[in-house]
CSV table of C-alpha atoms in Angstrom, one decimal:
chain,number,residue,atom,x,y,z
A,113,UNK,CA,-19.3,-26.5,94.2
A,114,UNK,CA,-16.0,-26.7,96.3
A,115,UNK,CA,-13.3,-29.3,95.2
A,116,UNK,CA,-11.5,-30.1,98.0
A,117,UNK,CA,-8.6,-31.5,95.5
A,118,UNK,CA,-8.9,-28.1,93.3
A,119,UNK,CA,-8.2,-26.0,96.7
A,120,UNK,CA,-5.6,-28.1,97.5
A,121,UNK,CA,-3.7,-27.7,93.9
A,122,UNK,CA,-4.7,-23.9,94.0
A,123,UNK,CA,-3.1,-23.5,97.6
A,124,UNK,CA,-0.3,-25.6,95.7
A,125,UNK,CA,0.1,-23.2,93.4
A,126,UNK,CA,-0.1,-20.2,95.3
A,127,UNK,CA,2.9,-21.8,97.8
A,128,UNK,CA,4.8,-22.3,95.0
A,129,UNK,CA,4.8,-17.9,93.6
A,130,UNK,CA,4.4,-16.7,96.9
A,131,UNK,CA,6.7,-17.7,100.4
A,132,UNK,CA,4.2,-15.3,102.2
A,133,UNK,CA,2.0,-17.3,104.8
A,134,UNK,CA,-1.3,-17.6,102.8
A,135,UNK,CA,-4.6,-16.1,104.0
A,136,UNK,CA,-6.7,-18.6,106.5
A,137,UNK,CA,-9.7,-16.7,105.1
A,138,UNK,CA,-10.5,-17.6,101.4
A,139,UNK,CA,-12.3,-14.7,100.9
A,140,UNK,CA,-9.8,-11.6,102.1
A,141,UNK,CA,-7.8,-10.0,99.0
A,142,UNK,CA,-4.1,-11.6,98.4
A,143,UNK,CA,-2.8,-8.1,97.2
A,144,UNK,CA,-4.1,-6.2,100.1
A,145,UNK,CA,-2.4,-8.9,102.5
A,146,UNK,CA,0.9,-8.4,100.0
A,147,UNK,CA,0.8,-12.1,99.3
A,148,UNK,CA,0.7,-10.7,95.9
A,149,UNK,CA,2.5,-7.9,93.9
A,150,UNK,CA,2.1,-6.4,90.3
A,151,UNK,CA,5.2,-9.1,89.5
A,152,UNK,CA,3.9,-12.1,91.1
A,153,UNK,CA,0.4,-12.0,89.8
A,154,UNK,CA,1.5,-12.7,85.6
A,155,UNK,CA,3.5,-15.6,87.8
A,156,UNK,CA,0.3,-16.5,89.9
A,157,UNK,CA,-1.8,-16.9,86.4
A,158,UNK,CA,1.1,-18.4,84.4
A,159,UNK,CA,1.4,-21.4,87.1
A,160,UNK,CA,-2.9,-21.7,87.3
A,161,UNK,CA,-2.6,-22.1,83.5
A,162,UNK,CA,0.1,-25.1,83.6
A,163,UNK,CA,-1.4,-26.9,87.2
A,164,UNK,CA,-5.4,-26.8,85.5
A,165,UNK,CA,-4.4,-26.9,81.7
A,166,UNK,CA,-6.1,-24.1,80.7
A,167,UNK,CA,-5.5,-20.8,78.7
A,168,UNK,CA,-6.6,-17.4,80.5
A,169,UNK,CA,-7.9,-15.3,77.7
A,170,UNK,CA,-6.6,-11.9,77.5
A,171,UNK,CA,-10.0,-10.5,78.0
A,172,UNK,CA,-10.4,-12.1,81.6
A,173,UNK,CA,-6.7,-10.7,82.7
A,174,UNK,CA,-8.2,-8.5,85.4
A,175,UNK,CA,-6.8,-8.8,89.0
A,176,UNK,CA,-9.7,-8.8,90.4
A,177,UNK,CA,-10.5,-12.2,89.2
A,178,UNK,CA,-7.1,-13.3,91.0
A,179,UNK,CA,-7.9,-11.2,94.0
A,180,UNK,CA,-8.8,-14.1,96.7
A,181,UNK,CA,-8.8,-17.7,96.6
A,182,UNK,CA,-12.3,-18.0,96.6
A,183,UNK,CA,-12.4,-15.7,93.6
A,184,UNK,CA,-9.7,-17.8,91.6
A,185,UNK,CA,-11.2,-21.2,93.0
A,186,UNK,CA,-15.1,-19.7,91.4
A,187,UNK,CA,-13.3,-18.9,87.6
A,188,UNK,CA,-11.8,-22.3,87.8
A,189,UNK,CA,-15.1,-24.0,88.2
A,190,UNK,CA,-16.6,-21.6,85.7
A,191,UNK,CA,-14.0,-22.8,83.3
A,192,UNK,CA,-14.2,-26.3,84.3
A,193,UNK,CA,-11.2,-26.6,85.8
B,169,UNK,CA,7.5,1.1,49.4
B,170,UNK,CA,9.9,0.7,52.1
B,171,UNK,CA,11.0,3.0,54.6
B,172,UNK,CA,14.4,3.7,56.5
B,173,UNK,CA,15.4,4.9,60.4
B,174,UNK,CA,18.1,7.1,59.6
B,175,UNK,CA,18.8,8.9,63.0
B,176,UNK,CA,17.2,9.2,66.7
B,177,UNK,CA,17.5,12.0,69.3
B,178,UNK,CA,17.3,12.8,72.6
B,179,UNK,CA,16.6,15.3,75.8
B,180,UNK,CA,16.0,14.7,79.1
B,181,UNK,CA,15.8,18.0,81.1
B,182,UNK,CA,19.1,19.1,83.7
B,183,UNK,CA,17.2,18.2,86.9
B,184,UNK,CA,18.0,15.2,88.5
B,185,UNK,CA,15.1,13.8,91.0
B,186,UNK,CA,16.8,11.1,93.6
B,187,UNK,CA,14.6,8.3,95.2
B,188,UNK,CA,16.1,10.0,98.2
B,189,UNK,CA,14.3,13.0,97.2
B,190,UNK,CA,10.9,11.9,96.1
B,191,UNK,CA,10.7,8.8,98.3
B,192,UNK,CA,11.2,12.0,101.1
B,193,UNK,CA,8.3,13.3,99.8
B,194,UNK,CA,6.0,10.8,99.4
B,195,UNK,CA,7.1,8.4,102.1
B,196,UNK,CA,8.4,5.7,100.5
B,197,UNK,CA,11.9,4.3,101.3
B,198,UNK,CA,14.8,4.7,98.1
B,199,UNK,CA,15.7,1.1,98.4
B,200,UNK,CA,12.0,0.2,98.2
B,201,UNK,CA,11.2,2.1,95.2
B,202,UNK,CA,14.8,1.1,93.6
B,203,UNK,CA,13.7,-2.7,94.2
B,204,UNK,CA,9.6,-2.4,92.5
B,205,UNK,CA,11.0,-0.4,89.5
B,206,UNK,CA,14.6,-0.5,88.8
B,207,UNK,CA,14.5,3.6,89.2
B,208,UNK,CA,17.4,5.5,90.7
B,209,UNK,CA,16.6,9.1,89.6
B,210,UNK,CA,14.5,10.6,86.9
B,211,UNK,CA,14.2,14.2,85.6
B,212,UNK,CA,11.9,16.6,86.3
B,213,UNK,CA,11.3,19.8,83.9
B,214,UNK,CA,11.1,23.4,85.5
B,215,UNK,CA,7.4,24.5,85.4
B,216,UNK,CA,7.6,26.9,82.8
B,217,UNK,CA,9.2,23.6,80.7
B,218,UNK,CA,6.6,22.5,78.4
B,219,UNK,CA,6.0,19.0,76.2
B,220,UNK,CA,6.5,21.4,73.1
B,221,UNK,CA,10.1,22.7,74.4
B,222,UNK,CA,10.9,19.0,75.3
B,223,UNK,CA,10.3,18.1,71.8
B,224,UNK,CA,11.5,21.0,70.0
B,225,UNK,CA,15.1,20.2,71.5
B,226,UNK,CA,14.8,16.4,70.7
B,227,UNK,CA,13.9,17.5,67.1
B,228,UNK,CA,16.7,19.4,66.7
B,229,UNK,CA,19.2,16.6,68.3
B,230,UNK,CA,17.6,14.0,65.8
B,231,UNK,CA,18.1,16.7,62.5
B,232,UNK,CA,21.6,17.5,64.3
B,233,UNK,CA,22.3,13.5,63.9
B,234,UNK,CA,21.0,12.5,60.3
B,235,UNK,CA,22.8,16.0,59.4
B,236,UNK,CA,19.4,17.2,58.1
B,237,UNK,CA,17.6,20.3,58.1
B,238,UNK,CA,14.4,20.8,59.4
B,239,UNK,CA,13.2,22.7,56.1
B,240,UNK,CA,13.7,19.2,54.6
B,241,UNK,CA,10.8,17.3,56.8
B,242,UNK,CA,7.8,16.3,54.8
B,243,UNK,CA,5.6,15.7,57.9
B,244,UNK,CA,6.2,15.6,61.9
B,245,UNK,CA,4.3,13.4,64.3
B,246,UNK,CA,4.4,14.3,67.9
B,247,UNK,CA,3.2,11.4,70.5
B,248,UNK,CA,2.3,12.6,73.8
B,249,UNK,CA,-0.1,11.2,76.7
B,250,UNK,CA,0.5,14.8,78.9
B,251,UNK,CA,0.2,17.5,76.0
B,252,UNK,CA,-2.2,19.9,77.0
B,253,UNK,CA,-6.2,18.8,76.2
B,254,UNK,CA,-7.9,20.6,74.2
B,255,UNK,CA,-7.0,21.4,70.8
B,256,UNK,CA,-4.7,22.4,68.8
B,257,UNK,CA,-2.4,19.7,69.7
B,258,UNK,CA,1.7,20.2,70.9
B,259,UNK,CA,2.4,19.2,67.2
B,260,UNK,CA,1.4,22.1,65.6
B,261,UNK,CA,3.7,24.7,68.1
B,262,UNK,CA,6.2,22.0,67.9
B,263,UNK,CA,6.4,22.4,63.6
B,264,UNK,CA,5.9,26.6,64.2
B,265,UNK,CA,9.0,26.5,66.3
B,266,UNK,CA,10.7,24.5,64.0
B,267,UNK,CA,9.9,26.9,61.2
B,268,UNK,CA,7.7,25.2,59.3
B,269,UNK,CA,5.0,26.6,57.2
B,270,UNK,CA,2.9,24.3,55.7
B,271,UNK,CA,4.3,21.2,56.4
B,272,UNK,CA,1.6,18.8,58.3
B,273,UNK,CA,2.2,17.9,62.0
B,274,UNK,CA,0.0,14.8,63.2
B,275,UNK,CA,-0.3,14.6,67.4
B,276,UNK,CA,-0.8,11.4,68.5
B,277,UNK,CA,-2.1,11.7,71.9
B,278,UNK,CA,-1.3,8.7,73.3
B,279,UNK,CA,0.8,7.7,76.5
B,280,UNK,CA,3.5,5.2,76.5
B,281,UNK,CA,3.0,3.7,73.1
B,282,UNK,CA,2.8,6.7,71.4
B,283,UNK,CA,6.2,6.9,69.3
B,284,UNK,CA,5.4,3.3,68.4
B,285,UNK,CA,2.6,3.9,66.5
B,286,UNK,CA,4.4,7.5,65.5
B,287,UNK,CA,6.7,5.0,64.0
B,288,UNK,CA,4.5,3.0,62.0
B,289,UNK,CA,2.7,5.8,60.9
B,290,UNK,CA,5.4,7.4,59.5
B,291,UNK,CA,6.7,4.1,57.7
B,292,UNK,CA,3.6,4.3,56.0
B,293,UNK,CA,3.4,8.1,55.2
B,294,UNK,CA,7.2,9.1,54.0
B,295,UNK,CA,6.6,7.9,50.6
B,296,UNK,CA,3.9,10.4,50.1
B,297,UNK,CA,4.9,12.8,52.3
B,298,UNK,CA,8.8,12.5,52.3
B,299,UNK,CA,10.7,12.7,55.2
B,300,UNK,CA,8.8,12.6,58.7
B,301,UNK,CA,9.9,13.5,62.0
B,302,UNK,CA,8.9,11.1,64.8
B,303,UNK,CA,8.4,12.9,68.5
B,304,UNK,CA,7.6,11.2,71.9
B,305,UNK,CA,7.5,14.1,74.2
B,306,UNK,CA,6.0,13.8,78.3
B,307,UNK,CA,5.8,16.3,80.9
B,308,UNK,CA,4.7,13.4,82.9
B,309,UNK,CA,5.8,15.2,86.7
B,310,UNK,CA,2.8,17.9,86.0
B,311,UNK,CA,0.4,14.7,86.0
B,312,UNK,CA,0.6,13.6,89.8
B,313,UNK,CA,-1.1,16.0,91.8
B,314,UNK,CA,-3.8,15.0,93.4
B,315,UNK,CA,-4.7,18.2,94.7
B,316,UNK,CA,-4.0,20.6,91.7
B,317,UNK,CA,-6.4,23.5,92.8
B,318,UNK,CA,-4.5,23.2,96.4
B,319,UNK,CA,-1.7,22.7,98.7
B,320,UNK,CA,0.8,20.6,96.9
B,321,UNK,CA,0.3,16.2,97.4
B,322,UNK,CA,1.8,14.1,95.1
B,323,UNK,CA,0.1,10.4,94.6
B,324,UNK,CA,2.9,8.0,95.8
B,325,UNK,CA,2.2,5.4,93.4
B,326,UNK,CA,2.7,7.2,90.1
B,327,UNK,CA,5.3,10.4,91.5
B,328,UNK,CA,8.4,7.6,92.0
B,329,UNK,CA,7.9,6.1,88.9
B,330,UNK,CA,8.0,8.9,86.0
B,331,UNK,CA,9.7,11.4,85.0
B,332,UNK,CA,10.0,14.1,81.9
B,333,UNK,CA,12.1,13.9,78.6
B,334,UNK,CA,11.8,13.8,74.7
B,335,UNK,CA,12.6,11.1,71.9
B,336,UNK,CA,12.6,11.5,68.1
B,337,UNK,CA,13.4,9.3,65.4
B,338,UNK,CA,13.7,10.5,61.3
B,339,UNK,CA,11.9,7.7,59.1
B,340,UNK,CA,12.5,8.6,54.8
B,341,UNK,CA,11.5,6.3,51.9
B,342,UNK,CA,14.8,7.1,51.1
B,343,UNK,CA,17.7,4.5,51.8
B,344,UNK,CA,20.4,7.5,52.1
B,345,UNK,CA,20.7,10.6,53.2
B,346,UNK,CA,24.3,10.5,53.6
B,347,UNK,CA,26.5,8.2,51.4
B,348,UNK,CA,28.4,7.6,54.5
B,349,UNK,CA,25.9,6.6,56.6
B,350,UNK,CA,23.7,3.3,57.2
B,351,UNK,CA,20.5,3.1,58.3
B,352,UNK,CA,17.9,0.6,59.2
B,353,UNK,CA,14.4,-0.3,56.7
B,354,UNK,CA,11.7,-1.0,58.9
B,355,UNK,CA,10.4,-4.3,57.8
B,356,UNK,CA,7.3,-5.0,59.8
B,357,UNK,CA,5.1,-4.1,62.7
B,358,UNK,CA,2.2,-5.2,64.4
B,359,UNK,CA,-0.2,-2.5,66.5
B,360,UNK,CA,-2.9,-3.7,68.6
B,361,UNK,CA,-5.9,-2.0,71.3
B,362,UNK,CA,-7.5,-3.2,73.2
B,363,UNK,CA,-9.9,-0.8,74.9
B,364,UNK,CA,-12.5,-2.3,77.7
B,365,UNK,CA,-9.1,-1.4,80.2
B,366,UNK,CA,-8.9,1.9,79.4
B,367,UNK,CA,-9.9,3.2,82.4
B,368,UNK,CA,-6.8,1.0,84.3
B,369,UNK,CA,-4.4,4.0,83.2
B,370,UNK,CA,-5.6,7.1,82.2
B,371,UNK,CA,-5.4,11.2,82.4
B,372,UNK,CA,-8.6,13.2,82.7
B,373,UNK,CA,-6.3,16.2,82.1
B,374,UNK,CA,-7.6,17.9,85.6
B,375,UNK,CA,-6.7,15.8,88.3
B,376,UNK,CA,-3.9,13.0,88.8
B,377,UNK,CA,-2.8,10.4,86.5
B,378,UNK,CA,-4.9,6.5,87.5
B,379,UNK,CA,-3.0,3.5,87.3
B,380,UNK,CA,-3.8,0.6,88.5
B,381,UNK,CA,-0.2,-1.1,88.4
B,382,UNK,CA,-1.9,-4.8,89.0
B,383,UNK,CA,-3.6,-4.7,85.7
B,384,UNK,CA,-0.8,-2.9,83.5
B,385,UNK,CA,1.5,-4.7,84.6
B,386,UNK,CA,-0.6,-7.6,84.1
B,387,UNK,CA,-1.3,-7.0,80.6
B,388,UNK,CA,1.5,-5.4,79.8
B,389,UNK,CA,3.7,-9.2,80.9
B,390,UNK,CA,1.7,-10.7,78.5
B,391,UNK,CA,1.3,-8.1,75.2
B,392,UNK,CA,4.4,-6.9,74.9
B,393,UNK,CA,6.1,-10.2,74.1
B,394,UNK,CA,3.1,-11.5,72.0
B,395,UNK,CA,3.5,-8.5,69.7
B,396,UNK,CA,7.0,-9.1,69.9
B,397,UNK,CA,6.8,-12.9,68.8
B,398,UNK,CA,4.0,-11.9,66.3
B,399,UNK,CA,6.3,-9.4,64.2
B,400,UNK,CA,9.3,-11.6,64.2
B,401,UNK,CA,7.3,-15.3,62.8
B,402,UNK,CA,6.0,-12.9,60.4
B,403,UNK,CA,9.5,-12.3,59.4
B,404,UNK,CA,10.5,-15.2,60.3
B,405,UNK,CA,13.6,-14.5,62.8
B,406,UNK,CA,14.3,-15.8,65.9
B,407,UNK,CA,14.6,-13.7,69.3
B,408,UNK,CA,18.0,-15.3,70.0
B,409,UNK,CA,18.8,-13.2,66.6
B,410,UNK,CA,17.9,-9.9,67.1
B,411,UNK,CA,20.6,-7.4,67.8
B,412,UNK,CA,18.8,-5.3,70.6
B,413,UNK,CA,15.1,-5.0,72.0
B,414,UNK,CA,14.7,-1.3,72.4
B,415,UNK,CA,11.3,-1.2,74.4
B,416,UNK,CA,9.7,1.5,76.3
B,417,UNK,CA,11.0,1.8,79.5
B,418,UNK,CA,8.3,1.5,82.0
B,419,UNK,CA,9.7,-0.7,84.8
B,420,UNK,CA,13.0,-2.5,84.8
B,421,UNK,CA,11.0,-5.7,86.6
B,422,UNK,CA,9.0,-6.2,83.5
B,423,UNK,CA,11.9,-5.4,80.5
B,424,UNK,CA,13.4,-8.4,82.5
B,425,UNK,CA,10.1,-10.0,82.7
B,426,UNK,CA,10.0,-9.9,78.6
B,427,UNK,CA,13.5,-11.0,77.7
B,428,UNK,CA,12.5,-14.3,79.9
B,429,UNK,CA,9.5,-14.8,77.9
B,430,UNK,CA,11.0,-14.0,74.4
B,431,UNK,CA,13.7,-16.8,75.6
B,432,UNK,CA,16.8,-14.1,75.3
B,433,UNK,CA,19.3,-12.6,77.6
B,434,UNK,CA,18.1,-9.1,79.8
B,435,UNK,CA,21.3,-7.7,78.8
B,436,UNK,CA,19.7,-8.0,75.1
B,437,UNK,CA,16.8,-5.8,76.2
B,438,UNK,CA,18.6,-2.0,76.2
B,439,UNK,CA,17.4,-0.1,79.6
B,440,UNK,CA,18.0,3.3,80.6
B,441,UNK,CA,15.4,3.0,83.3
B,442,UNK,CA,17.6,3.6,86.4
B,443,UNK,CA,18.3,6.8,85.3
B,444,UNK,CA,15.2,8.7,83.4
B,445,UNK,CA,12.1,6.7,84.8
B,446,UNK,CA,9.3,6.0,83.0
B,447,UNK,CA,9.0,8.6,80.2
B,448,UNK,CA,6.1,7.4,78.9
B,449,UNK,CA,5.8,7.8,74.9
B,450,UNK,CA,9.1,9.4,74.9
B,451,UNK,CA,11.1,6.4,76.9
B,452,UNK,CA,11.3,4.3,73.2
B,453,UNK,CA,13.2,6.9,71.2
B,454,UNK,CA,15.1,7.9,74.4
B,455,UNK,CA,16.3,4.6,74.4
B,456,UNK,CA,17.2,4.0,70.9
B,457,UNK,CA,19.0,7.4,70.5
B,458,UNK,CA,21.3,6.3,73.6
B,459,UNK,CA,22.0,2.5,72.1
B,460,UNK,CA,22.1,4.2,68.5
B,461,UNK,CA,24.5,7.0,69.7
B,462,UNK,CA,27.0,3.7,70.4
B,463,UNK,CA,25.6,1.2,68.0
B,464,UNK,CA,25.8,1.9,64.1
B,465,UNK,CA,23.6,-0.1,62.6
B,466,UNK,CA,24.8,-3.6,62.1
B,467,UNK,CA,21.3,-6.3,62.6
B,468,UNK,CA,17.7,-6.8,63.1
B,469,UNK,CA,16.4,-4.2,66.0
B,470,UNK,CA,12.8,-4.7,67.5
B,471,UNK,CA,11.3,-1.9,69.1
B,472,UNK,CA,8.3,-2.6,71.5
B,473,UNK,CA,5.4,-1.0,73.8
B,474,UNK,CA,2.7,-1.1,75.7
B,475,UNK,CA,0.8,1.8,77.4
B,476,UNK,CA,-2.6,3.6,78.4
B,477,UNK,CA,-5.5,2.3,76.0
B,478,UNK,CA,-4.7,-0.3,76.3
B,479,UNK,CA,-2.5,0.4,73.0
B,480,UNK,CA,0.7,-1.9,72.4
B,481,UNK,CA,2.7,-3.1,69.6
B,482,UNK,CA,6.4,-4.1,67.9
B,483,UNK,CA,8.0,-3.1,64.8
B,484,UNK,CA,10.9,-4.7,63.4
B,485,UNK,CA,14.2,-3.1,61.7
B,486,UNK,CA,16.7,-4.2,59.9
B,487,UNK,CA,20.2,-2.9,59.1
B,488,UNK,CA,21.3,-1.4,55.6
């Protein structure tokens, strides 16, 4: 279910690693619109681990889990955060 | 039993490859691929070079620098990731051209991480075996065509960032070989895989290398100082501590990226990046034999890497 105040703290988040404008469009791919490099993504999940205090396992380090907004916002409500 | 890093060698071959000269040739700009990687130049071996003449010269710098003989190895391992497939393996030309009859030669065919394991291996095996011979060797510029049957295309991504050369390091359960020289004892090290992103860098040994850069690099942030942190609590030292980090040199962005997470200075993590590339399993033992070739021993040194597999690890040595 969307969490307005989740978005909010994600786009928080993501203004804080990135200064690139961020993608209107939840859905479109934050690498392919060079929001995000190789560099910024450990950044990206370093700062979603300390904003929603919780630990990304090693096993779910795969970009394409980071690869849109709505795809970060859908593993934070899988992992209750 | 314990086992000792006496002496480390090198080669790299003579010709130079300038951003200016790849970025020409796969259209990216010099200052671009100087800025994602930390690469000025790398080297690139003729085409009748191959991994076993690579690591047949380092081998002889390494005996040349413990002022050994190869006659005297009990066992060679040779790490590569672009030895030819198929079998046998580079190691068993490499230990023919050494002269050796007899003598057993492991390969370890594994990119990047490679001369780590070697290393661990051999820590293991010199007190059965007696003196071993550890060889990262990479003909990594023969792996980026992505039209090998045809007209000549190098794959952007992968071309700028490696290049070729050859590493070796001579582990003994011995404390001495010379009465004049000291070494280092290997003290720990922790080896890990990981394997369900295997297919995020890999060699079919046909077509071109695969990376996909998000995911190493990924990963690689992440292992590479856990391994680290893992071998030194064992041994309980602290980062701050250790003398140097000699890590494989993949990308100058993430040896940075791991001093900041170990909590140390980058100019405590030894890089000769600029200047060969990304040498896959051979960039470890390049990198000590330079440091080494300036630094007798003289405190705790932690060697690190992190490759295709995924396979990554640390070993810890102290000074003796």
């Amino acid at each position: 279910m969307p969490d307005p105040t989740r978005r909010q703290r994600l786009l928080s988040v993501l203004g804080k690693v990135t200064t690139a404008q961020i993608p209107s469009d939840d859905s479109e791919s934050l690498f392919e619109s060079g929001l995000l490099d190789s560099f910024a993504l450990p950044d990206l999940v370093a700062a979603i681990e300390e904003e929603f205090s919780i630990k990304v396992p090693d096993r779910d380090l795969n970009p394409r889990k980071f690869d849109s907004v709505a795809r970060i916002e859908a593993y934070l409500e899988e992992h209750g955060a | 039993m314990p086992a000792f890093l006496h002496a480390f060698g090198a080669h790299v071959p003579e010709r130079i490859v300038t951003n200016e000269e790849i970025g020409a040739r796969v259209g990216k700009a010099p200052a671009w691929i100087e800025s994602v990687s930390g690469i000025r130049e790398r080297r690139w071996a003729a085409e009748d070079t191959s991994v076993v003449d690579l690591a047949v010269a380092c081998a002889q710098d390494c005996l040349r620098n413990a002022g050994a003989e190869a006659s005297s190895l009990g066992m060679i391992i040779v790490a590569s990731g672009s030895g030819a497939r198929g079998f046998p393996g580079p190691a068993a030309a490499v230990a023919a051209q050494l002269g050796l009859e007899g003598t057993p030669a492991l390969d370890v065919p594994m990119a990047s991480a490679g001369s780590l394991f070697g290393l661990a291996i051999a820590a293991k095996m010199a007190d059965t075996f007696g003196d071993v011979l550890v060889i990262g060797a990479e003909k990594m510029s023969a792996l980026f065509d992505i039209h090998p049957e045809g007209a000549s295309k190098l794959d952007a991504n992968t071309a700028v960032l490696f290049g070729d050369g050859a590493g070796a390091a001579l582990v003994s359960a011995r404390p001495q070989l010379d009465a004049n020289k000291r070494c280092w004892e290997i003290l720990d090290a922790a080896l890990h895989t990981d394997g369900q992103f295997r297919e995020d860098l890999a060699w079919d040994g046909s077509s071109a290398l695969r990376m996909n850069g998000l995911s190493v690099i990924l990963q690689a942030s992440r292992k590479i100082p856990a391994a680290i942190s893992e071998v030194l609590a064992r041994q309980n030292v602290a980062a701050c501590d250790v003398q140097v980090f000699l890590l494989h040199q993949a990308n100058q962005n993430l040896l940075v990226r791991v001093a900041k997470a170990l909590g140390v200075a980058p100019e405590k993590v030894f890089s000769n990046v600029a200047r060969y590339g990304n040498t896959s399993s051979a960039s470890m033992l390049i990198a000590a034999a330079e440091w080494a070739s300036r630094n007798p021993p003289s405190g705790d040194i932690v060697f690190g890497a992190f490759g295709a597999g995924f396979h990554w690890g640390a070993l810890l040595a102290r000074s003796r």
